[in-house]
Short mmCIF file of C-alpha atoms in Angstrom, two decimals:
data_model
loop_
_atom_site.label_atom_id
_atom_site.label_comp_id
_atom_site.label_asym_id
_atom_site.label_seq_id
_atom_site.Cartn_x
_atom_site.Cartn_y
_atom_site.Cartn_z
CA MET A 81 -89.35 -8.88 187.90
CA ARG A 82 -88.90 -12.42 188.10
CA PRO A 83 -85.97 -14.20 190.74
CA ALA A 84 -83.07 -16.76 190.04
CA THR A 85 -83.47 -19.93 192.29
CA ILE A 86 -81.04 -22.06 192.49
CA TRP A 87 -82.21 -25.56 194.17
CA LYS A 88 -78.05 -27.47 194.75
CA PRO A 89 -78.37 -30.21 198.55
CA ASN A 90 -75.66 -30.10 200.57
CA SER A 91 -73.78 -27.61 199.26
CA THR A 92 -72.32 -24.09 198.88
CA VAL A 93 -73.43 -21.90 195.80
CA LEU A 94 -72.14 -18.62 194.45
CA SER A 95 -74.04 -16.69 192.09
CA THR A 96 -73.71 -13.47 189.83
CA ALA A 97 -74.41 -12.36 186.79
CA CYS A 98 -71.77 -9.67 184.89
CA GLY A 99 -71.31 -6.54 185.99
CA ALA A 100 -73.27 -7.84 189.87
CA GLY A 101 -72.19 -8.02 192.75
CA PHE A 102 -71.45 -11.57 195.41
CA ILE A 103 -74.74 -13.26 195.97
CA GLY A 104 -75.07 -16.44 198.58
CA CYS A 105 -76.99 -18.50 197.92
CA ARG A 106 -77.13 -21.55 201.07
CA TYR A 107 -78.18 -24.04 200.93
CA ARG A 108 -81.09 -25.50 199.86
CA ARG A 109 -84.46 -23.25 197.86
CA ALA A 110 -82.72 -20.32 198.08
CA PRO A 111 -84.39 -17.10 195.99
CA CYS A 112 -81.80 -14.21 195.20
CA GLU A 113 -82.69 -10.80 194.12
CA THR A 114 -81.01 -9.45 191.13
CA PRO A 115 -81.35 -6.47 189.16
CA ALA A 116 -82.15 -7.06 185.46
CA MET A 117 -78.72 -9.16 183.43
CA PRO A 118 -77.25 -11.50 181.56
CA PRO A 119 -77.09 -15.45 181.99
CA LEU A 120 -76.22 -16.90 185.01
CA PHE A 121 -72.96 -17.50 186.62
CA ILE A 122 -72.47 -19.94 189.26
CA ILE A 123 -69.67 -21.87 190.62
CA GLU A 124 -70.26 -24.57 193.69
CA HIS A 125 -67.90 -25.41 197.02
CA GLU A 126 -69.78 -27.94 199.31
CA ARG A 127 -68.58 -27.23 202.71
CA ARG A 128 -66.39 -29.73 204.88
CA PRO A 129 -66.67 -30.84 208.09
CA THR A 130 -65.03 -28.08 210.38
CA LEU A 131 -63.56 -31.17 212.43
CA LEU A 132 -61.85 -31.99 209.19
CA LEU A 133 -60.39 -28.48 209.12
CA LEU A 134 -59.31 -28.08 212.28
CA LEU A 135 -57.78 -30.85 212.47
CA ALA A 136 -55.82 -29.59 209.12
CA GLY A 137 -54.63 -26.65 210.31
CA LEU A 138 -53.88 -27.66 213.58
CA PHE A 139 -51.49 -30.63 212.29
CA ILE A 140 -49.78 -27.63 209.72
CA PHE A 141 -48.93 -25.43 212.75
CA VAL A 142 -47.35 -29.26 214.39
CA SER A 143 -45.45 -30.18 211.90
CA LEU A 144 -42.72 -27.40 212.94
CA PHE A 145 -41.90 -29.29 216.21
CA ASP A 146 -41.07 -32.62 213.60
CA TYR A 147 -37.78 -32.29 214.86
CA HIS A 148 -38.69 -33.49 218.46
CA GLN A 149 -38.44 -37.48 218.51
CA LEU A 150 -41.73 -39.13 220.97
CA THR A 151 -40.87 -42.33 220.28
CA SER A 152 -39.64 -44.81 217.82
CA LEU A 153 -42.93 -46.23 216.79
CA PRO A 154 -43.43 -45.76 213.98
CA LEU A 155 -46.49 -43.56 213.24
CA LEU A 156 -45.99 -41.84 216.77
CA ARG A 157 -42.80 -41.03 216.22
CA THR A 158 -43.59 -36.95 215.96
CA PRO A 159 -45.58 -34.24 217.95
CA SER A 160 -47.81 -34.45 214.32
CA ALA A 161 -48.05 -38.15 213.51
CA PRO A 162 -50.52 -38.99 216.14
CA ILE A 163 -52.78 -35.63 214.67
CA GLY A 164 -52.72 -36.99 210.78
CA ILE A 165 -53.68 -40.40 212.00
CA ILE A 166 -56.43 -38.37 213.44
CA LEU A 167 -56.71 -36.59 210.59
CA ALA A 168 -56.89 -39.42 207.91
CA LEU A 169 -59.10 -40.95 209.95
CA ALA A 170 -61.58 -38.47 210.37
CA PHE A 171 -61.88 -37.74 206.38
CA THR A 172 -61.96 -40.76 205.01
CA VAL A 173 -65.04 -41.95 207.16
CA SER A 174 -66.80 -38.55 206.93
CA ARG A 175 -65.23 -37.57 202.89
CA ALA A 176 -64.98 -40.85 201.13
CA LEU A 177 -68.12 -41.65 199.81
CA SER A 178 -68.86 -38.07 198.57
CA TYR A 179 -64.54 -37.78 197.14
CA ARG A 180 -65.15 -36.41 193.93
CA LEU A 181 -62.26 -36.74 191.40
CA TYR A 182 -62.05 -32.91 189.51
CA THR A 183 -59.61 -32.07 186.48
CA GLY A 184 -56.71 -30.35 186.83
CA PRO A 185 -53.83 -30.78 189.54
CA GLN A 186 -55.92 -33.97 191.42
CA THR A 187 -56.23 -35.68 188.22
CA TRP A 188 -51.79 -34.93 187.65
CA LEU A 189 -51.18 -36.05 191.25
CA PHE A 190 -53.26 -39.23 190.66
CA LEU A 191 -50.71 -39.48 187.58
CA LEU A 192 -48.04 -38.95 189.53
CA ILE A 193 -49.14 -41.78 191.66
CA GLY A 194 -49.89 -43.93 189.05
CA ALA A 195 -46.82 -43.26 187.64
CA THR A 196 -44.73 -43.80 191.26
CA LEU A 197 -46.49 -46.50 192.03
CA LEU A 198 -45.38 -48.68 188.09
CA ALA A 199 -41.07 -47.40 188.99
CA GLU A 200 -41.46 -49.20 191.96
CA MET A 201 -43.45 -52.47 190.08
CA PHE A 202 -40.46 -52.57 187.53
CA ARG A 203 -37.37 -51.88 190.27
CA PHE A 204 -39.17 -54.65 191.82
CA LEU A 205 -39.74 -56.46 188.82
CA SER A 206 -36.09 -55.84 187.58
CA GLN A 207 -34.86 -57.73 190.55
CA ASP A 208 -33.14 -54.06 191.68
CA ALA A 209 -33.48 -53.40 195.29
CA TRP A 210 -36.92 -52.91 197.03
CA GLN A 211 -37.60 -49.61 198.71
CA PHE A 212 -40.79 -50.04 199.51
CA ARG A 213 -40.18 -48.94 202.89
CA PHE A 214 -39.14 -46.21 201.99
CA TYR A 215 -41.89 -45.57 199.22
CA LEU A 216 -44.21 -45.26 202.58
CA GLN A 217 -42.85 -41.68 202.96
CA TRP A 218 -44.29 -40.93 199.36
CA LEU A 219 -47.32 -42.76 200.16
CA GLN A 220 -48.67 -40.29 202.90
CA ILE A 221 -47.27 -37.70 201.81
CA PHE A 222 -49.78 -37.94 198.87
CA ILE A 223 -53.03 -38.97 201.09
CA LEU A 224 -52.06 -35.83 202.43
CA PHE A 225 -52.29 -33.66 199.45
CA ILE A 226 -55.21 -36.48 198.13
CA ILE A 227 -56.66 -34.25 202.44
CA LEU A 228 -55.71 -31.12 201.58
CA LEU A 229 -56.89 -30.72 198.87
CA ASP A 230 -60.42 -31.58 199.04
CA LEU A 231 -60.61 -29.85 202.49
CA ALA A 232 -59.12 -26.57 200.37
CA LYS A 233 -62.32 -26.75 198.32
CA ASP A 234 -64.57 -25.37 201.95
CA PRO A 235 -63.47 -21.08 201.26
CA ARG A 236 -62.79 -22.19 205.12
CA ALA A 237 -60.16 -23.00 204.41
CA LEU A 238 -58.13 -20.39 203.69
CA HIS A 239 -58.44 -18.59 206.95
CA LEU A 240 -57.47 -21.75 208.72
CA LEU A 241 -55.21 -23.37 206.75
CA TRP A 242 -53.32 -20.46 205.20
CA GLY A 243 -53.32 -19.10 209.03
CA SER A 244 -51.98 -22.00 210.04
CA VAL A 245 -48.72 -20.62 207.82
CA VAL A 246 -48.09 -17.43 207.73
CA MET A 247 -48.72 -18.30 212.55
CA ALA A 248 -46.01 -20.84 212.04
CA ALA A 249 -44.20 -19.03 210.56
CA LEU A 250 -44.26 -16.09 213.09
CA PHE A 251 -44.61 -18.32 215.53
CA LEU A 252 -41.15 -19.74 214.84
CA ALA A 253 -39.20 -16.25 213.05
CA LEU A 254 -39.28 -15.68 217.15
CA LEU A 255 -38.16 -18.43 218.33
CA ALA A 256 -35.66 -17.83 215.61
CA LEU A 257 -34.99 -14.55 216.44
CA THR A 258 -34.57 -15.20 220.47
CA ALA A 259 -33.61 -18.34 220.74
CA GLY A 260 -31.95 -19.01 217.61
CA ILE A 261 -28.36 -20.19 217.66
CA GLU A 262 -25.65 -18.75 214.73
CA SER A 263 -23.45 -21.35 212.72
CA SER A 264 -19.66 -20.26 212.97
CA ASN A 265 -20.39 -19.29 208.83
CA GLY A 266 -23.19 -16.12 210.70
CA ARG A 267 -26.18 -17.54 209.64
CA SER A 268 -28.61 -18.62 212.75
CA GLY A 269 -31.71 -19.58 212.82
CA TYR A 270 -34.11 -22.40 214.82
CA GLU A 271 -32.29 -25.30 216.79
CA GLU A 272 -32.09 -28.09 213.65
CA ILE A 273 -34.48 -27.03 212.09
CA ASP A 274 -32.92 -26.75 208.48
CA LEU A 275 -32.19 -23.14 207.94
CA ASN A 276 -33.41 -23.18 203.45
CA LEU A 277 -36.95 -24.63 204.75
CA GLN A 278 -36.55 -21.68 207.70
CA ALA A 279 -37.04 -18.99 204.98
CA TYR A 280 -38.94 -21.45 202.80
CA LEU A 281 -41.57 -20.93 205.39
CA PHE A 282 -40.88 -16.74 206.79
CA THR A 283 -41.35 -16.15 203.36
CA LEU A 284 -44.72 -16.90 202.80
CA GLY A 285 -45.84 -14.98 205.70
CA LEU A 286 -44.23 -11.97 204.94
CA ILE A 287 -45.99 -12.08 201.31
CA THR A 288 -48.57 -13.14 202.86
CA LEU A 289 -48.15 -9.79 205.26
CA ILE A 290 -47.98 -7.89 202.62
CA TRP A 291 -50.38 -8.32 200.88
CA LEU A 292 -52.94 -7.64 203.56
CA LEU A 293 -51.14 -4.70 204.06
CA LEU A 294 -51.83 -4.01 200.21
CA GLU A 295 -55.22 -5.90 200.31
CA LYS A 296 -56.99 -4.18 202.54
CA LEU A 297 -55.28 -1.28 204.26
CA LYS A 298 -58.27 1.06 204.93
CA SER A 299 -60.32 -1.25 206.76
CA LEU A 300 -57.33 -1.75 209.09
CA ARG A 301 -57.11 0.16 212.27
CA LEU A 302 -53.84 1.84 213.54
CA TRP A 303 -52.73 -1.63 215.73
CA GLN A 304 -53.13 -3.69 213.22
CA LEU A 305 -51.45 -1.62 210.12
CA LEU A 306 -48.22 -1.65 213.08
CA ALA A 307 -49.08 -4.50 213.57
CA GLY A 308 -48.37 -6.35 210.12
CA ILE A 309 -45.64 -3.76 210.01
CA VAL A 310 -44.25 -5.28 212.92
CA GLY A 311 -44.99 -8.72 211.70
CA VAL A 312 -42.95 -8.02 208.63
CA ALA A 313 -39.36 -6.17 209.73
CA ILE A 314 -40.09 -10.06 212.03
CA LEU A 315 -39.94 -12.47 208.86
CA LEU A 316 -37.93 -10.23 206.69
CA LEU A 317 -34.96 -10.30 209.01
CA SER A 318 -35.91 -13.05 210.04
CA ILE A 319 -35.14 -14.73 205.73
CA LEU A 320 -32.08 -12.37 206.30
CA LYS A 321 -30.26 -13.50 209.38
CA THR A 322 -30.53 -17.46 207.74
CA GLY A 323 -28.45 -16.09 204.91
CA SER A 324 -30.06 -18.38 202.50
CA ARG A 325 -28.77 -16.78 198.66
CA GLY A 326 -31.67 -18.94 196.96
CA ALA A 327 -34.14 -18.42 200.39
CA PHE A 328 -33.04 -13.95 199.54
CA LEU A 329 -33.99 -14.58 195.65
CA ALA A 330 -36.39 -16.15 196.07
CA MET A 331 -38.17 -13.83 198.40
CA SER A 332 -36.75 -10.37 196.08
CA ALA A 333 -38.69 -12.70 192.94
CA GLY A 334 -42.08 -13.29 195.24
CA VAL A 335 -42.26 -9.30 196.44
CA VAL A 336 -41.96 -8.55 193.04
CA VAL A 337 -44.59 -10.47 191.54
CA LEU A 338 -47.10 -9.81 194.09
CA LEU A 339 -47.08 -6.26 193.64
CA TRP A 340 -46.59 -5.98 189.83
CA PHE A 341 -50.32 -8.31 190.10
CA SER A 342 -51.95 -6.72 192.68
CA ALA A 343 -51.23 -3.01 191.19
CA ARG A 344 -55.12 -2.08 190.79
CA GLN A 345 -56.70 1.32 191.20
CA ARG A 346 -58.57 1.05 193.72
CA ASN A 347 -55.72 -0.01 196.44
CA THR A 348 -53.44 3.54 195.13
CA ALA A 349 -53.44 4.62 198.40
CA ALA A 350 -51.44 1.43 199.32
CA TYR A 351 -48.70 1.45 197.26
CA ALA A 352 -48.74 5.62 197.80
CA TYR A 353 -48.94 5.51 202.09
CA LEU A 354 -47.45 1.54 202.54
CA LEU A 355 -45.11 1.09 200.35
CA PRO A 356 -42.46 3.02 200.66
CA PRO A 357 -41.67 3.29 203.88
CA LEU A 358 -41.66 -0.72 203.81
CA LEU A 359 -39.26 -0.80 201.11
CA LEU A 360 -37.24 1.94 203.15
CA LEU A 361 -37.30 -0.72 206.21
CA VAL A 362 -36.11 -3.67 203.94
CA VAL A 363 -33.43 -1.91 202.45
CA TRP A 364 -31.93 -0.16 206.32
CA GLN A 365 -32.57 -4.54 207.15
CA VAL A 366 -30.27 -5.65 203.85
CA THR A 367 -27.71 -2.98 204.35
CA THR A 368 -27.49 -3.44 207.79
CA ASN A 369 -27.55 -7.29 208.08
CA ASP A 370 -25.08 -7.83 204.70
CA LEU A 371 -24.56 -11.83 204.86
CA VAL A 372 -27.04 -12.80 202.36
CA LEU A 373 -25.38 -9.99 199.98
CA GLU A 374 -21.20 -11.22 201.24
CA ARG A 375 -22.36 -14.53 200.36
CA LEU A 376 -23.88 -13.58 196.81
CA PHE A 377 -21.11 -11.14 196.33
CA ASN A 378 -18.48 -14.03 196.70
CA THR A 379 -20.79 -16.62 195.08
CA VAL A 380 -19.79 -14.41 192.36
CA ALA A 381 -16.30 -13.98 192.17
CA GLY A 382 -15.91 -17.81 193.46
CA GLN A 383 -15.76 -17.76 196.22
CA GLU A 384 -18.35 -19.61 198.16
CA ASP A 385 -18.61 -22.96 198.57
CA ASN A 386 -20.16 -23.72 195.61
CA SER A 387 -21.23 -28.15 196.69
CA ARG A 388 -24.89 -27.67 195.28
CA LEU A 389 -22.94 -27.80 190.90
CA ASP A 390 -21.25 -30.46 192.25
CA ILE A 391 -24.40 -33.02 193.95
CA TRP A 392 -26.35 -31.99 191.23
CA ARG A 393 -23.28 -33.04 188.20
CA ALA A 394 -23.33 -36.31 190.33
CA ALA A 395 -27.40 -36.32 190.08
CA GLY A 396 -27.43 -35.37 186.21
CA TYR A 397 -24.96 -38.93 185.90
CA MET A 398 -27.05 -41.45 188.03
CA LEU A 399 -30.17 -40.41 186.08
CA ALA A 400 -28.61 -40.72 183.21
CA GLU A 401 -27.99 -44.55 184.30
CA GLN A 402 -31.49 -44.84 184.78
CA PRO A 403 -33.20 -42.31 183.17
CA LEU A 404 -36.87 -44.42 183.15
CA ILE A 405 -37.69 -45.70 186.43
CA GLY A 406 -35.31 -42.95 188.70
CA HIS A 407 -32.71 -44.83 191.50
CA GLY A 408 -35.93 -44.94 194.66
CA PRO A 409 -36.92 -43.44 196.87
CA ASP A 410 -34.09 -43.92 199.12
CA PHE A 411 -31.42 -42.91 195.93
CA MET A 412 -29.51 -40.99 198.36
CA GLN A 413 -27.28 -43.14 199.35
CA LYS A 414 -26.39 -43.93 195.98
CA LEU A 415 -26.10 -40.25 195.61
CA GLY A 416 -23.24 -39.32 198.71
CA GLY A 417 -21.23 -42.01 196.99
CA ASN A 418 -21.30 -41.03 193.85
CA ASN A 419 -20.34 -37.32 195.61
CA HIS A 420 -17.25 -39.14 197.34
CA THR A 421 -18.94 -37.47 200.79
CA GLY A 422 -19.04 -41.47 201.96
CA THR A 423 -23.00 -40.43 203.62
CA GLY A 424 -25.95 -39.36 201.55
CA ILE A 425 -26.97 -36.77 200.47
CA ASN A 426 -30.49 -34.53 199.69
CA SER A 427 -30.05 -33.28 195.97
CA HIS A 428 -31.08 -30.53 197.18
CA ASN A 429 -33.21 -29.71 193.91
CA SER A 430 -37.34 -30.30 194.06
CA TYR A 431 -37.19 -31.44 190.63
CA LEU A 432 -34.28 -33.89 190.80
CA GLN A 433 -34.95 -35.30 194.12
CA ILE A 434 -38.74 -36.03 191.95
CA LEU A 435 -36.41 -37.29 188.82
CA LEU A 436 -33.73 -39.83 191.18
CA ALA A 437 -36.28 -41.10 192.77
CA PHE A 438 -38.72 -42.14 190.05
CA GLY A 439 -37.56 -41.35 186.57
CA ILE A 440 -39.03 -38.60 183.96
CA PRO A 441 -43.06 -40.24 183.33
CA ALA A 442 -42.77 -39.18 187.14
CA PHE A 443 -41.63 -36.27 186.68
CA LEU A 444 -43.60 -34.42 183.77
CA CYS A 445 -46.80 -35.53 186.33
CA TRP A 446 -45.02 -33.63 188.65
CA LEU A 447 -44.90 -30.52 186.27
CA GLY A 448 -47.96 -31.40 185.30
CA MET A 449 -48.78 -30.56 189.18
CA LEU A 450 -47.74 -27.89 189.31
CA GLY A 451 -48.04 -26.58 186.20
CA SER A 452 -51.68 -26.53 186.85
CA VAL A 453 -51.52 -24.52 189.56
CA LEU A 454 -50.30 -22.39 188.80
CA TRP A 455 -52.05 -22.13 185.68
CA ARG A 456 -54.75 -21.75 187.30
CA CYS A 457 -53.25 -18.71 189.09
CA TRP A 458 -52.45 -16.87 186.34
CA ARG A 459 -55.33 -17.32 185.23
CA LEU A 460 -56.83 -15.10 188.15
CA ARG A 461 -53.56 -13.11 188.68
CA HIS A 462 -54.87 -9.40 188.32
CA THR A 463 -57.58 -10.55 191.18
CA PRO A 464 -56.06 -9.82 194.93
CA PHE A 465 -55.68 -14.49 195.97
CA GLY A 466 -54.84 -15.02 192.72
CA ALA A 467 -51.44 -11.97 192.87
CA LEU A 468 -51.30 -13.19 196.42
CA PHE A 469 -50.63 -17.66 195.14
CA LEU A 470 -49.64 -16.48 192.39
CA SER A 471 -46.46 -15.49 194.11
CA ALA A 472 -46.25 -17.69 196.84
CA MET A 473 -46.05 -20.90 194.02
CA ALA A 474 -43.73 -18.28 191.97
CA VAL A 475 -41.20 -18.45 195.40
CA THR A 476 -42.20 -22.36 195.28
CA CYS A 477 -40.76 -22.89 192.16
CA LEU A 478 -37.95 -20.69 192.74
CA PHE A 479 -36.64 -21.92 196.11
CA GLY A 480 -37.29 -25.67 195.13
CA MET A 481 -34.53 -25.65 192.27
CA THR A 482 -32.17 -24.81 195.56
CA ILE A 483 -34.08 -26.62 198.24
CA ASP A 484 -35.78 -30.32 198.79
CA LEU A 485 -39.70 -30.11 199.19
CA ALA A 486 -41.43 -33.28 198.36
CA PHE A 487 -41.58 -34.34 202.27
CA ASN A 488 -41.98 -30.08 203.61
CA ARG A 489 -45.99 -30.13 204.24
CA PHE A 490 -46.06 -26.41 204.05
CA PHE A 491 -45.12 -27.12 200.42
CA TRP A 492 -48.12 -29.06 199.94
CA VAL A 493 -50.49 -26.86 201.41
CA THR A 494 -49.23 -23.90 199.96
CA LEU A 495 -50.21 -25.98 196.69
CA ALA A 496 -53.35 -27.63 197.97
CA LEU A 497 -54.87 -23.58 198.45
CA ALA A 498 -52.72 -22.15 194.99
CA ALA A 499 -55.11 -25.06 193.08
CA ASN A 500 -58.63 -24.02 194.74
CA VAL A 501 -58.10 -20.51 194.30
CA GLU A 502 -61.14 -20.49 192.59
CA VAL A 503 -63.23 -20.97 194.59
CA TYR A 504 -61.51 -18.24 197.66
CA HIS A 505 -62.38 -15.88 194.85
CA TRP A 506 -64.37 -15.91 191.37
CA ARG A 507 -65.38 -13.07 188.64
CA PRO A 508 -67.98 -13.76 185.58
CA GLY A 509 -65.82 -14.58 182.46
CA PHE A 510 -64.00 -17.42 183.86
CA PRO A 511 -66.01 -21.03 183.93
CA PRO A 512 -67.22 -22.96 186.63
CA VAL A 513 -65.05 -25.01 188.04
CA ALA A 514 -66.60 -28.11 189.69
CA PRO A 515 -68.73 -31.00 187.98
CA ALA A 516 -71.79 -29.92 189.49
CA ALA A 517 -72.20 -25.95 188.05
CA THR A 518 -71.13 -27.05 185.23
CA ARG A 519 -73.41 -29.21 184.34
CA TRP A 520 -76.83 -27.36 185.64
CA ALA A 521 -75.31 -24.09 183.76
CA ARG A 522 -75.26 -26.25 180.82
CA GLN A 523 -78.76 -27.71 181.48
CA HIS A 524 -80.18 -23.81 182.32
#
């Protein structure tokens, strides 16, 4: 039989056919010996500079310590700021000329940027308060997501970027348990970091470790298995210590989604031998640390602080005043005034955060971006990486209902990796996602 030949300069091409496994063909001319089979399917991913991936991973991890102020200079205020500047400059030098626009989340991102710019332009022309200084913070986040989306097309980004998220979650959890500060209502966590944001990071790490145990049980050594179980216990305890009601519900939903879509014939042993001890561990920790359950019961009984409802009600009145362009990136001051707090307050809802800042058109672009990412994960929901990132996105969307995630770096790296889930795992029957691969398939 004649070998199938793929010609792709400066790229990595994975080729496979119906019923065949993955065959890697790297760089230039690469003959792939395959058995007689139906037409060939391919998917392309370009390698990104290793330095960029390392810088991005370091930037994500160091973001943990951004509550420390290093200097008063705007671009060097936090520990991650210098790394971010180096990352942006290195990305511009190495990737600007070869940057390509893809359909899906990337297109929705640029539509979102355009909608926010138009909202700010109309605000300026209508002689409303000019908030360009506050908009620069959003622009920095958009640039970060552009970089992460591009870097995530390299399969190595899964280990470097998502590995940084998991390591950050474990590191912060250990700090919270050993050096955490307990508040008057019994909630505890690491100093100066919002407890709900800590719980979000812990939940991402917890989902990932459970996924690893389920998928790699047969290949794990004993010490690796024990380390994974200990990591799950640490992260679960850290979530419960935060006392976050939203985190507990989002974590529960995320684990259910993961277990449901990870269930396959080849990992039945993991479900039979590993899942029962993990469930016992969860029940034991939840019953011995009943702060979250107590807060949930008090919420149902109307005895818990429900100030978020008052904030959301005030946000609804504000949105009705300016539904098309919002109140600008500095809406917190006005929201605090409408809620009679006297100081600026957050919306405690990521969706309201976008609506109040830039209005309904930008919010629709925001939903389009999230929906596009969710659709990509949903299409691969019965594959290992599809199940992982679908559960991570479910957790993210649920957390977004109770906290502001727009400036959270872990949110954006989750979104970027989930948007490229097809790069990390691909199977026949799904069309190639890269434009070059699509053109090659049509020509041959």
